[in-house]
Tab-separated table of C-alpha atoms in Angstrom:
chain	number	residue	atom	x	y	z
R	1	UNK	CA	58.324	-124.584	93.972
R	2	UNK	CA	55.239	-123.937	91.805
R	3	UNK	CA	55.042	-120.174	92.609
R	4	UNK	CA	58.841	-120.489	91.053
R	5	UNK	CA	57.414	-122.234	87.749
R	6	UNK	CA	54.646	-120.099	87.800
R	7	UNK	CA	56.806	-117.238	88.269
R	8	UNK	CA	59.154	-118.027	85.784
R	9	UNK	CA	56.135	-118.447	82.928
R	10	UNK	CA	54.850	-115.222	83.858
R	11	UNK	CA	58.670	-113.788	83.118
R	12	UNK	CA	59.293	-115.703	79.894
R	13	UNK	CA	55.548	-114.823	78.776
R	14	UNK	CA	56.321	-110.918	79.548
R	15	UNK	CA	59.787	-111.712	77.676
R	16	UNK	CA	58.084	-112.938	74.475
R	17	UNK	CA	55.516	-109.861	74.394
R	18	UNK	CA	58.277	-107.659	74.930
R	19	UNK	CA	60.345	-109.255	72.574
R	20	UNK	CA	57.628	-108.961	70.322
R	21	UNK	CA	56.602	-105.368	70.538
R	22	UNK	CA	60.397	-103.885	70.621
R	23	UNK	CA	60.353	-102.199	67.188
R	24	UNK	CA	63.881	-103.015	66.494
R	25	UNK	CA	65.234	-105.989	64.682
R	26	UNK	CA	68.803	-106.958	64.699
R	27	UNK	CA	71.058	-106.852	61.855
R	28	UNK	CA	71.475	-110.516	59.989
R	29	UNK	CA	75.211	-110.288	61.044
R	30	UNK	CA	74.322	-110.738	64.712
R	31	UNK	CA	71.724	-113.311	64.075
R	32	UNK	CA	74.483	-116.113	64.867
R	33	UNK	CA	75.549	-114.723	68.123
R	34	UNK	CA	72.129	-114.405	69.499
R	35	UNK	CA	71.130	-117.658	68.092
R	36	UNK	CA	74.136	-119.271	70.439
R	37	UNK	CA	73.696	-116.514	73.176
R	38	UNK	CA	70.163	-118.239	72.975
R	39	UNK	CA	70.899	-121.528	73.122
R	40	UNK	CA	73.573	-121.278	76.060
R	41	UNK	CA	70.820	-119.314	77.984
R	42	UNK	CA	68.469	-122.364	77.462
R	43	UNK	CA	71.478	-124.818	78.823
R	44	UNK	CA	71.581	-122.553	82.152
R	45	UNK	CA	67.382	-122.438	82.182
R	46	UNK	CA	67.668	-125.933	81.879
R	47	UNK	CA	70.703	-126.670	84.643
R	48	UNK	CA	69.074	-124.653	87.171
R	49	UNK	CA	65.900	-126.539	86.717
R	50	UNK	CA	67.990	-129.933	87.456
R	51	UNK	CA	69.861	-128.312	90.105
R	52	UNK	CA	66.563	-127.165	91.559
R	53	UNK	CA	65.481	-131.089	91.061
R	54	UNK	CA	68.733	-131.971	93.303
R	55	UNK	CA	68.145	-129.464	95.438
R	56	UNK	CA	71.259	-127.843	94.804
R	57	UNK	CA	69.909	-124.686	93.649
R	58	UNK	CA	72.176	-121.808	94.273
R	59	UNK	CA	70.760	-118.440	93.129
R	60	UNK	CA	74.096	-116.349	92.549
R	61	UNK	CA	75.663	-119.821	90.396
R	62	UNK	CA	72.058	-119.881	88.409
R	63	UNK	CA	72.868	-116.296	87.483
R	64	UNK	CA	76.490	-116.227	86.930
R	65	UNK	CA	76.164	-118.770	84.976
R	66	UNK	CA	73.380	-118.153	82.923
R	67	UNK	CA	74.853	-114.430	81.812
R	68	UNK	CA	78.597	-115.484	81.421
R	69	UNK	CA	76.935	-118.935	79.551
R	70	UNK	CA	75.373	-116.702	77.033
R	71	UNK	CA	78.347	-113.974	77.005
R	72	UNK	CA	80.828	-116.775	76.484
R	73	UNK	CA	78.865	-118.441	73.516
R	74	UNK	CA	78.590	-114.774	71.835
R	75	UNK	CA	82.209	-114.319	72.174
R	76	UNK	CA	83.178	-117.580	70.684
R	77	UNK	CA	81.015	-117.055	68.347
R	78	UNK	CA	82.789	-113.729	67.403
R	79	UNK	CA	86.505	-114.736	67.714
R	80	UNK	CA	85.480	-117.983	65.727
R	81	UNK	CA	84.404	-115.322	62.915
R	82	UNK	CA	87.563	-113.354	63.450
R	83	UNK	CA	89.354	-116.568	62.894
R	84	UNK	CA	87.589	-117.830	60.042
R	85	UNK	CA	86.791	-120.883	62.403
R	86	UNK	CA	83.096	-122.051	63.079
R	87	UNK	CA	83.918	-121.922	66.861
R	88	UNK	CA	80.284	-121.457	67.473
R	89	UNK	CA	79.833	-125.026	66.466
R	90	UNK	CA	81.788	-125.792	69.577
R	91	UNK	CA	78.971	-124.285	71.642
R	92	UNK	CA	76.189	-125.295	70.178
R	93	UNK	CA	77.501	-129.033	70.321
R	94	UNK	CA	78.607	-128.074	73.905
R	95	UNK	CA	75.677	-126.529	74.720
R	96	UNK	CA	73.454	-128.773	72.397
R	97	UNK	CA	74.967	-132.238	74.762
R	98	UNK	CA	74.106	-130.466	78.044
R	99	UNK	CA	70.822	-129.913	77.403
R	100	UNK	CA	70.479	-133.259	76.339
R	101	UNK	CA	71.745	-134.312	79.568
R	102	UNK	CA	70.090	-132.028	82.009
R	103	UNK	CA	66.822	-132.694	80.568
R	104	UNK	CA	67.330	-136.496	80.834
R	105	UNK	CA	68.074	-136.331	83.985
R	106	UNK	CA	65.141	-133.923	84.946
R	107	UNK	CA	63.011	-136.424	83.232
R	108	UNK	CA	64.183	-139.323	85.717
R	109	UNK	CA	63.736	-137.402	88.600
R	110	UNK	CA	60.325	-136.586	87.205
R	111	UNK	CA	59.346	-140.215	87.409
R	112	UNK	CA	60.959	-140.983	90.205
R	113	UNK	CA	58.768	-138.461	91.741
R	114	UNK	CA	55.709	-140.446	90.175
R	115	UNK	CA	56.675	-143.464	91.533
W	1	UNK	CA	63.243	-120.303	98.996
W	2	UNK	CA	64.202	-116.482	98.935
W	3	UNK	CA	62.606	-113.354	97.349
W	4	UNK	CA	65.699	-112.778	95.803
W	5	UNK	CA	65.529	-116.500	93.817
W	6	UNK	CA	61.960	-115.735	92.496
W	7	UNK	CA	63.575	-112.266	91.111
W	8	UNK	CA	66.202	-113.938	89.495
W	9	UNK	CA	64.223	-116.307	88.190
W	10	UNK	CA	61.636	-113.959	86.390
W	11	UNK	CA	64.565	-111.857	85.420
W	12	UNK	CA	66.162	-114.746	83.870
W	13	UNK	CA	62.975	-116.316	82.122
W	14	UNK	CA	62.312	-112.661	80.949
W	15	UNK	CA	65.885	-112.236	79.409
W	16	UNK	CA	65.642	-115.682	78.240
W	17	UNK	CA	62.041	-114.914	76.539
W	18	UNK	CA	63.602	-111.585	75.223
W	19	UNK	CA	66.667	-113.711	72.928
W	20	UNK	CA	64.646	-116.522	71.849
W	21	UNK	CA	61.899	-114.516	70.192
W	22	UNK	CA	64.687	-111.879	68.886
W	23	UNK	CA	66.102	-114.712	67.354
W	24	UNK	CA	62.574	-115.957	65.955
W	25	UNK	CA	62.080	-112.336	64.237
W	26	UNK	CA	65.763	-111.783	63.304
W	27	UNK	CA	65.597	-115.723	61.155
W	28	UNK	CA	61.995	-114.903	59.969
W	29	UNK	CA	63.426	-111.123	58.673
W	30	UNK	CA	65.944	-113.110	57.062
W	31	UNK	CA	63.750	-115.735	55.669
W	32	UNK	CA	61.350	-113.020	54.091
W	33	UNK	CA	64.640	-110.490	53.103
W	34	UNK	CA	67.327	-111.195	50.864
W	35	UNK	CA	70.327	-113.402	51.902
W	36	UNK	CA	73.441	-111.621	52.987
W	37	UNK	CA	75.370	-113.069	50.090
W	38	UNK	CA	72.352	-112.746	47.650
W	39	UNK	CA	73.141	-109.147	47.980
W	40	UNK	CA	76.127	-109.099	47.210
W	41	UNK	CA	75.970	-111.422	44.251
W	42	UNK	CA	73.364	-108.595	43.211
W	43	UNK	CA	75.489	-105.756	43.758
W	44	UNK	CA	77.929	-107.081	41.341
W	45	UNK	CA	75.791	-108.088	38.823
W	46	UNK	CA	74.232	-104.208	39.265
W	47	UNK	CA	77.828	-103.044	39.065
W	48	UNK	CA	78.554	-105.377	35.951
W	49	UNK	CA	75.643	-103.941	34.778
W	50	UNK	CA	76.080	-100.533	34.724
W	51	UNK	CA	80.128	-101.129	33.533
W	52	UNK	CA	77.882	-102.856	30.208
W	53	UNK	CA	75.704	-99.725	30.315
W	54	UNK	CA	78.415	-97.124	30.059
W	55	UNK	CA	79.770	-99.264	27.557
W	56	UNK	CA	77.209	-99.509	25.547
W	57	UNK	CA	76.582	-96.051	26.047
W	58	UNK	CA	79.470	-94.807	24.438
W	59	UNK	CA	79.227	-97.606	21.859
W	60	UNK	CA	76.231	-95.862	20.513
W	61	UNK	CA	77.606	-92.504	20.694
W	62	UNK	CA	80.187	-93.773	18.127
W	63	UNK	CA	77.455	-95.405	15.788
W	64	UNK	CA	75.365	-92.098	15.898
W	65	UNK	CA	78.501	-89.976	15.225
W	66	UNK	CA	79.417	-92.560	12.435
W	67	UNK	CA	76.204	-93.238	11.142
W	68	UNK	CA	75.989	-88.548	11.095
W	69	UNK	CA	78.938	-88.785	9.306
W	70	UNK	CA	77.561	-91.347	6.738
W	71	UNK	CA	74.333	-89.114	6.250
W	72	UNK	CA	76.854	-86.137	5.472
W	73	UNK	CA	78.719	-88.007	2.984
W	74	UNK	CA	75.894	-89.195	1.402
W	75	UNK	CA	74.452	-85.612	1.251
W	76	UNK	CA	77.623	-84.520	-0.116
W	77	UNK	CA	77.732	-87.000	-2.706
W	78	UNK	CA	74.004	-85.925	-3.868
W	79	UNK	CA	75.114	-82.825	-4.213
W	80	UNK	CA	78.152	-83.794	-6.268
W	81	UNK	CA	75.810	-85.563	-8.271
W	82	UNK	CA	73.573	-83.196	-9.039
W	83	UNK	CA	76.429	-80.351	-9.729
W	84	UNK	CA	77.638	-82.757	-11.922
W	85	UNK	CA	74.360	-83.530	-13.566
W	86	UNK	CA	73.381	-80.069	-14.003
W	87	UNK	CA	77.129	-79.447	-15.738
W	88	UNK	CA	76.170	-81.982	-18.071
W	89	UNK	CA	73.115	-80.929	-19.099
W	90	UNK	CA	74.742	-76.981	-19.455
W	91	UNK	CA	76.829	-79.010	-21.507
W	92	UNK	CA	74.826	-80.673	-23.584
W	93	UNK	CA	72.732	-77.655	-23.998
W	94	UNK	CA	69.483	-79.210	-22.148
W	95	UNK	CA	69.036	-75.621	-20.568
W	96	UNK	CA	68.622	-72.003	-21.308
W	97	UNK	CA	71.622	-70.193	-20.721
W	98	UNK	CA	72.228	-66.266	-20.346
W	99	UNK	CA	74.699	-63.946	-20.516
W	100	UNK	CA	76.475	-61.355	-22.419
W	101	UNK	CA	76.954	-62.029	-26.487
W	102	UNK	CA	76.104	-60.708	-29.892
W	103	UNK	CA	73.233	-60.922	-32.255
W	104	UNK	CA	73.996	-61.633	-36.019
W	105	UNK	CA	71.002	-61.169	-38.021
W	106	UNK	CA	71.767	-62.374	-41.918
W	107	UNK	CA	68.935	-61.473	-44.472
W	108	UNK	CA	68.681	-62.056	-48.112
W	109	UNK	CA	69.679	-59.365	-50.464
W	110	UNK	CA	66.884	-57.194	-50.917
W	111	UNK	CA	64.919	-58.271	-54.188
W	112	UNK	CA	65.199	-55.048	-56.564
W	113	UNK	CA	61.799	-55.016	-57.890
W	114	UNK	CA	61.677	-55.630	-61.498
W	115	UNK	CA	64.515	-57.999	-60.731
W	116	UNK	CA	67.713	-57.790	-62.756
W	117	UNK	CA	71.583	-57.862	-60.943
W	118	UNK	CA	73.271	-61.073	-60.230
W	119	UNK	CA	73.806	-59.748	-56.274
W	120	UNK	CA	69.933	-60.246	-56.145
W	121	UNK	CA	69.704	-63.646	-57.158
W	122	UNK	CA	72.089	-64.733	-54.566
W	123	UNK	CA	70.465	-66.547	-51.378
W	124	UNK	CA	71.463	-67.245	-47.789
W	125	UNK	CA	72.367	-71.086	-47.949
W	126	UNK	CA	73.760	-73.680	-45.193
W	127	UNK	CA	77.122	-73.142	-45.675
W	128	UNK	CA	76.902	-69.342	-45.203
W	129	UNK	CA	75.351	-70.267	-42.001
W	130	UNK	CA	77.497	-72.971	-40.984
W	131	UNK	CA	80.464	-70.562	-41.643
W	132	UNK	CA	79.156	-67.943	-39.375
W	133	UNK	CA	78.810	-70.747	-36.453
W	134	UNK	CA	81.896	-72.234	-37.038
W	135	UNK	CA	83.929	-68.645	-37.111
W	136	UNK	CA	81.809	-67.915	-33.698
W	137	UNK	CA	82.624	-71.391	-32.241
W	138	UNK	CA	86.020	-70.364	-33.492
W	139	UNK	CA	85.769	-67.374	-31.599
W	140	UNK	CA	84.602	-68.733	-28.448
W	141	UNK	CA	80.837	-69.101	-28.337
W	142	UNK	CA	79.747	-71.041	-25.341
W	143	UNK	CA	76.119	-71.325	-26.736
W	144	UNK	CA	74.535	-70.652	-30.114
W	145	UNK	CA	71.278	-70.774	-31.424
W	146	UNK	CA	69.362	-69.954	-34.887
W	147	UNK	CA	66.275	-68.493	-34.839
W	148	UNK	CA	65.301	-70.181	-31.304
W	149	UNK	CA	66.918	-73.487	-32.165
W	150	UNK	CA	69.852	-74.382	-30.022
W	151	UNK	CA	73.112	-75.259	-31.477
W	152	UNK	CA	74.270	-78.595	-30.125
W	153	UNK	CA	76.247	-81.271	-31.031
W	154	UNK	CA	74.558	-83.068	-33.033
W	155	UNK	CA	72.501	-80.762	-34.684
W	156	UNK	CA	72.106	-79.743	-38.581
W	157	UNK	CA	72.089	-77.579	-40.588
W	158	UNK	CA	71.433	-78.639	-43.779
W	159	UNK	CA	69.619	-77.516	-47.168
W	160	UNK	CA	66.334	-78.741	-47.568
W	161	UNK	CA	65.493	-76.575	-50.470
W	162	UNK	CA	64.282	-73.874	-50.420
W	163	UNK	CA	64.432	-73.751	-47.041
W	164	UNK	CA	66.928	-74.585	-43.983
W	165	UNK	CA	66.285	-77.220	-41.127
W	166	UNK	CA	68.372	-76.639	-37.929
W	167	UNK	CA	67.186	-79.367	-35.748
W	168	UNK	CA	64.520	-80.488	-38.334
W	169	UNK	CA	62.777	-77.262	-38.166
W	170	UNK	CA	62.686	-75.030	-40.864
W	171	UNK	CA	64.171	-71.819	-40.595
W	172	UNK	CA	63.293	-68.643	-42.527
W	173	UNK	CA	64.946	-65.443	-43.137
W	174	UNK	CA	65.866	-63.235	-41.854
W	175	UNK	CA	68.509	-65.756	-39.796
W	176	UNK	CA	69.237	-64.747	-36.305
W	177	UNK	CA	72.061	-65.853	-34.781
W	178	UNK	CA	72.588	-65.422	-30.824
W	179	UNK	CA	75.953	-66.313	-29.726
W	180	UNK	CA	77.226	-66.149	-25.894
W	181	UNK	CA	80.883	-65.438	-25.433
W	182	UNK	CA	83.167	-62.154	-25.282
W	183	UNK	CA	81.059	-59.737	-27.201
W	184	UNK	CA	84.144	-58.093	-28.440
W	185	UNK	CA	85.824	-61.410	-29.466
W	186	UNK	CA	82.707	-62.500	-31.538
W	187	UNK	CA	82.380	-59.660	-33.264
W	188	UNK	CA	85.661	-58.714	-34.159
W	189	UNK	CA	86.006	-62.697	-35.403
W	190	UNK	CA	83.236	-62.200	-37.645
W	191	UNK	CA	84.714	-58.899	-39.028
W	192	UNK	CA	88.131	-59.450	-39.717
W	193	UNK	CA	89.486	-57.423	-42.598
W	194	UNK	CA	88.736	-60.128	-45.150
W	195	UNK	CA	86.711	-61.946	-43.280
W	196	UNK	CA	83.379	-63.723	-43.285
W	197	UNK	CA	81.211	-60.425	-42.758
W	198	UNK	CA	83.158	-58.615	-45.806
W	199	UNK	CA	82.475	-61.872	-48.061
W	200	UNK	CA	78.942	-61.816	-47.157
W	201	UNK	CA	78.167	-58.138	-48.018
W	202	UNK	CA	79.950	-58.495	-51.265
W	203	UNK	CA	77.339	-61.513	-51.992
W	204	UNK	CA	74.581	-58.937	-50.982
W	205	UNK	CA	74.321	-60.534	-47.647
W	206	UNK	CA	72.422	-57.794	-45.378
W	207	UNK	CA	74.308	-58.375	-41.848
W	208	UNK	CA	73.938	-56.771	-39.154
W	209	UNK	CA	75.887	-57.336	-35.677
W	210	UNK	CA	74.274	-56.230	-32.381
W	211	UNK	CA	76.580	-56.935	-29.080
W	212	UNK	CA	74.414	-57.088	-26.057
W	213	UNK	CA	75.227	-57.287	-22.281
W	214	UNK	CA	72.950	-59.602	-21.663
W	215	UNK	CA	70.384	-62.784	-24.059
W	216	UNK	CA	69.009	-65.471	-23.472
W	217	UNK	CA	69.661	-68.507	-25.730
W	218	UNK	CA	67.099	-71.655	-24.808
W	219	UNK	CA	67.884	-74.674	-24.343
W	220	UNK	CA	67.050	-77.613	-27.067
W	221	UNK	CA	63.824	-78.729	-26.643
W	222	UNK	CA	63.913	-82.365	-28.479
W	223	UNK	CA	64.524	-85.247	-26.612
W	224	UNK	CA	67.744	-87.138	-27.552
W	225	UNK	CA	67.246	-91.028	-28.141
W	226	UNK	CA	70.328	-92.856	-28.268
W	227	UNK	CA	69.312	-96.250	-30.212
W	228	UNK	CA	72.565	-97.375	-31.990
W	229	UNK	CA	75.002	-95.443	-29.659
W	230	UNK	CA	75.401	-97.445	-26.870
W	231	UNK	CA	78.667	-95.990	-24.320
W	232	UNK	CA	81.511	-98.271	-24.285
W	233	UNK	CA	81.875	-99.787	-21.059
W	234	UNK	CA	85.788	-100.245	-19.757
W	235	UNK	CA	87.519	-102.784	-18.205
C-alpha cells in the first residue's frame, strides 16, 4: 500500500518535471480539452484511490477507465465545440460531482481507519 | 498487489502529472499572451487601419496634385501680370524702346551774317514741331522723342519764349526728332508733295531726314503723380 503511494508520487513528481522541461506548449485552442482531459484523469486518480480503500481495486478497470475518462471528456469537449454547445460543462460538472464524492468517501474511510 | 499495478500506477500518476502541469503552462501562456479574441479584435482594427491609411493616402495625393495645380496657376497668373505690366509701361512710354525709324533733325535758317531777308528772321516754333509729331503719329510712330525727351501722353510742347519745353525741359536747336515706325511710311508722310517738309524749307527750315534700321528712343524719365485724376471705379 505505501510503496503504491510512494510509487505513485515518484510518477506524478517525474510527470511534473517532465511536463515542465518539454519545450512545447500547446496551442490556446486545445487548452479546453486538456483542461477537461485533466480533470476526468483526476476523477479516475481519485476512484481508484477509493476503490483501493474498498479493496476493490482492479488494475485493467483503473486503466481503462482512466484513458477512455480523459479521451471521452476531450471528445465532448470537441463535438460540444462542433455544436456550438458547452458540452464540456457536462463533464466538468460530471466529473467535478465525482470527485466530490470519491473524496468524501475516501475521507470516511480515512477516519474510520483512525478510529 | 502485482508488479503490473505499481506500473500502472506510476504510468498513470506520470500521465496524470504530464496534463495537469501542461495545462498550468498552456493557462499561464495565455494569461501572459494575448486573448484569442483580443487578436482578432486587433486584426481588424489593423485592417481598418490600413483601409484609413490607403485612404488617406490617396487623399493626399489629390491635395498635392491640387494644391501643384494651384502653384501653377498662380505662377501663370504672375506671369500674366507682369506681361501685362510690362505692356503698360511700353505703353505709357516708362521704357526705352528700339527699333527701326527715322531721324528728323529741324534747324533754324542759317543767320546770313549782316542779317537782312525775311527767310532769316523766321524761327522754329511749337507748332512747327507739334506738326511734325502729329504728321509722324499720323504716320504711325510707335514712339517719339525730341532731343532725348520722350513723347507721351501727356507731354508738352509749348513756347516758353525763346525757347521750347517738351516735358518742362528746354529744348534747343537744332531739334531732333526720333520716330519708331515703318521708316518708309514716316518719311514719305513727312514729304508728301505739298507737305509739311516742302512748307518748312520754304520758311527756311533746314530739315534733314535720316531713316535708320535701328535707334533707340528712352523712355520718360519723370515720375507721373496723379493728384486730381483719380480712375473711376465701376459698378
Amino acid at each position: 500500500m505505501w510503496l503504491g503511494i510512494w510509487l505513485a508520487v515518484a510518477g506524478l513528481v517525474l510527470g511534473v518535471l517532465l511536463g515542465l522541461n518539454i519545450p512545447l506548449v500547446l496551442p490556446q485552442v486545445y487548452a479546453k480539452y486538456l483542461s477537461v482531459a485533466a480533470l476526468a484523469a483526476l476523477d479516475s486518480v481519485f476512484g481508484g484511490i477509493r476503490a483501493a480503500m474498498e479493496d476493490q481495486f482492479d488494475n485493467t478497470v483503473f486503466i481503462s477507465g482512466f484513458f477512455s475518462n480523459a479521451l471521452l471528456a476531450a471528445g465532448l469537449a470537441f463535438i460540444g465545440e462542433r455544436l456550438g454547445i458547452d458540452l464540456y460543462l457536462a463533464a466538468v460538472v460530471a466529473f467535478g460531482v465525482r470527485l466530490f464524492q470519491n473524496l468524501a468517501i475516501i475521507r470516511r474511510y480515512l477516519f474510520k481507519k483512525i478510529k | 498487489m502485482k508488479l503490473s499495478t505499481y506500473l500502472s500506477l506510476g504510468l498513470v500518476a506520470l500521465v496524470l502529472g504530464v496534463l495537469i502541469v501542461f495545462q498550468f503552462r498552456v493557462t499561464r501562456h495565455i494569461e501572459q499572451g494575448i486573448p484569442a479574441g483580443r487578436a482578432q479584435e486587433l486584426a481588424l482594427e489593423l485592417r481598418q487601419l490600413e483601409k484609413d491609411k490607403s485612404k488617406l493616402e490617396a487623399e493626399a495625393n489629390d491635395l498635392s496634385l491640387k494644391l501643384e495645380q494651384v502653384t501653377r496657376g498662380q505662377t501663370e497668373a504672375e506671369k500674366a501680370l507682369k506681361d501685362e505690366l510690362a505692356k503698360a509701361r511700353l505703353l505709357a512710354g516708362l521704357v526705352s524702346v528700339t527699333g527701326p525709324g527715322i531721324e528728323v533733325t529741324l534747324d533754324n535758317p542759317p543767320q546770313q551774317p549782316g542779317g537782312g531777308g525775311a527767310a532769316s528772321l523766321y524761327v522754329i516754333r511749337d507748332e512747327d514741331l507739334l506738326r511734325v509729331i502729329n504728321e509722324l503719329r499720323g504716320a504711325g510712330a510707335e514712339a517719339l522723342s525730341i532731343n532725348g525727351q520722350r513723347i507721351v501722353a501727356h507731354s508738352e510742347i509749348r513756347w516758353a519764349a525763346p525757347f521750347i519745353n517738351v516735358n518742362l525741359t528746354r529744348v534747343v536747336p537744332p531739334y531732333h526728332i526720333l520716330a519708331i515706325g515703318k521708316p518708309d511710311n514716316l518719311k514719305s508722310a513727312l514729304e508728301i508733295p505739298g507737305g509739311l517738309v516742302e512748307y518748312l524749307l520754304d520758311l527756311g527750315v533746314q530739315v534733314k531726314i535720316q531713316p535708320y534700321d535701328r535707334l533707340t528712343i528712352p523712355g520718360y524719365s519723370r515720375t507721373t503723380e496723379f493728384r486730381y485724376a483719380k480712375p473711376v471705379v465701376k459698378g
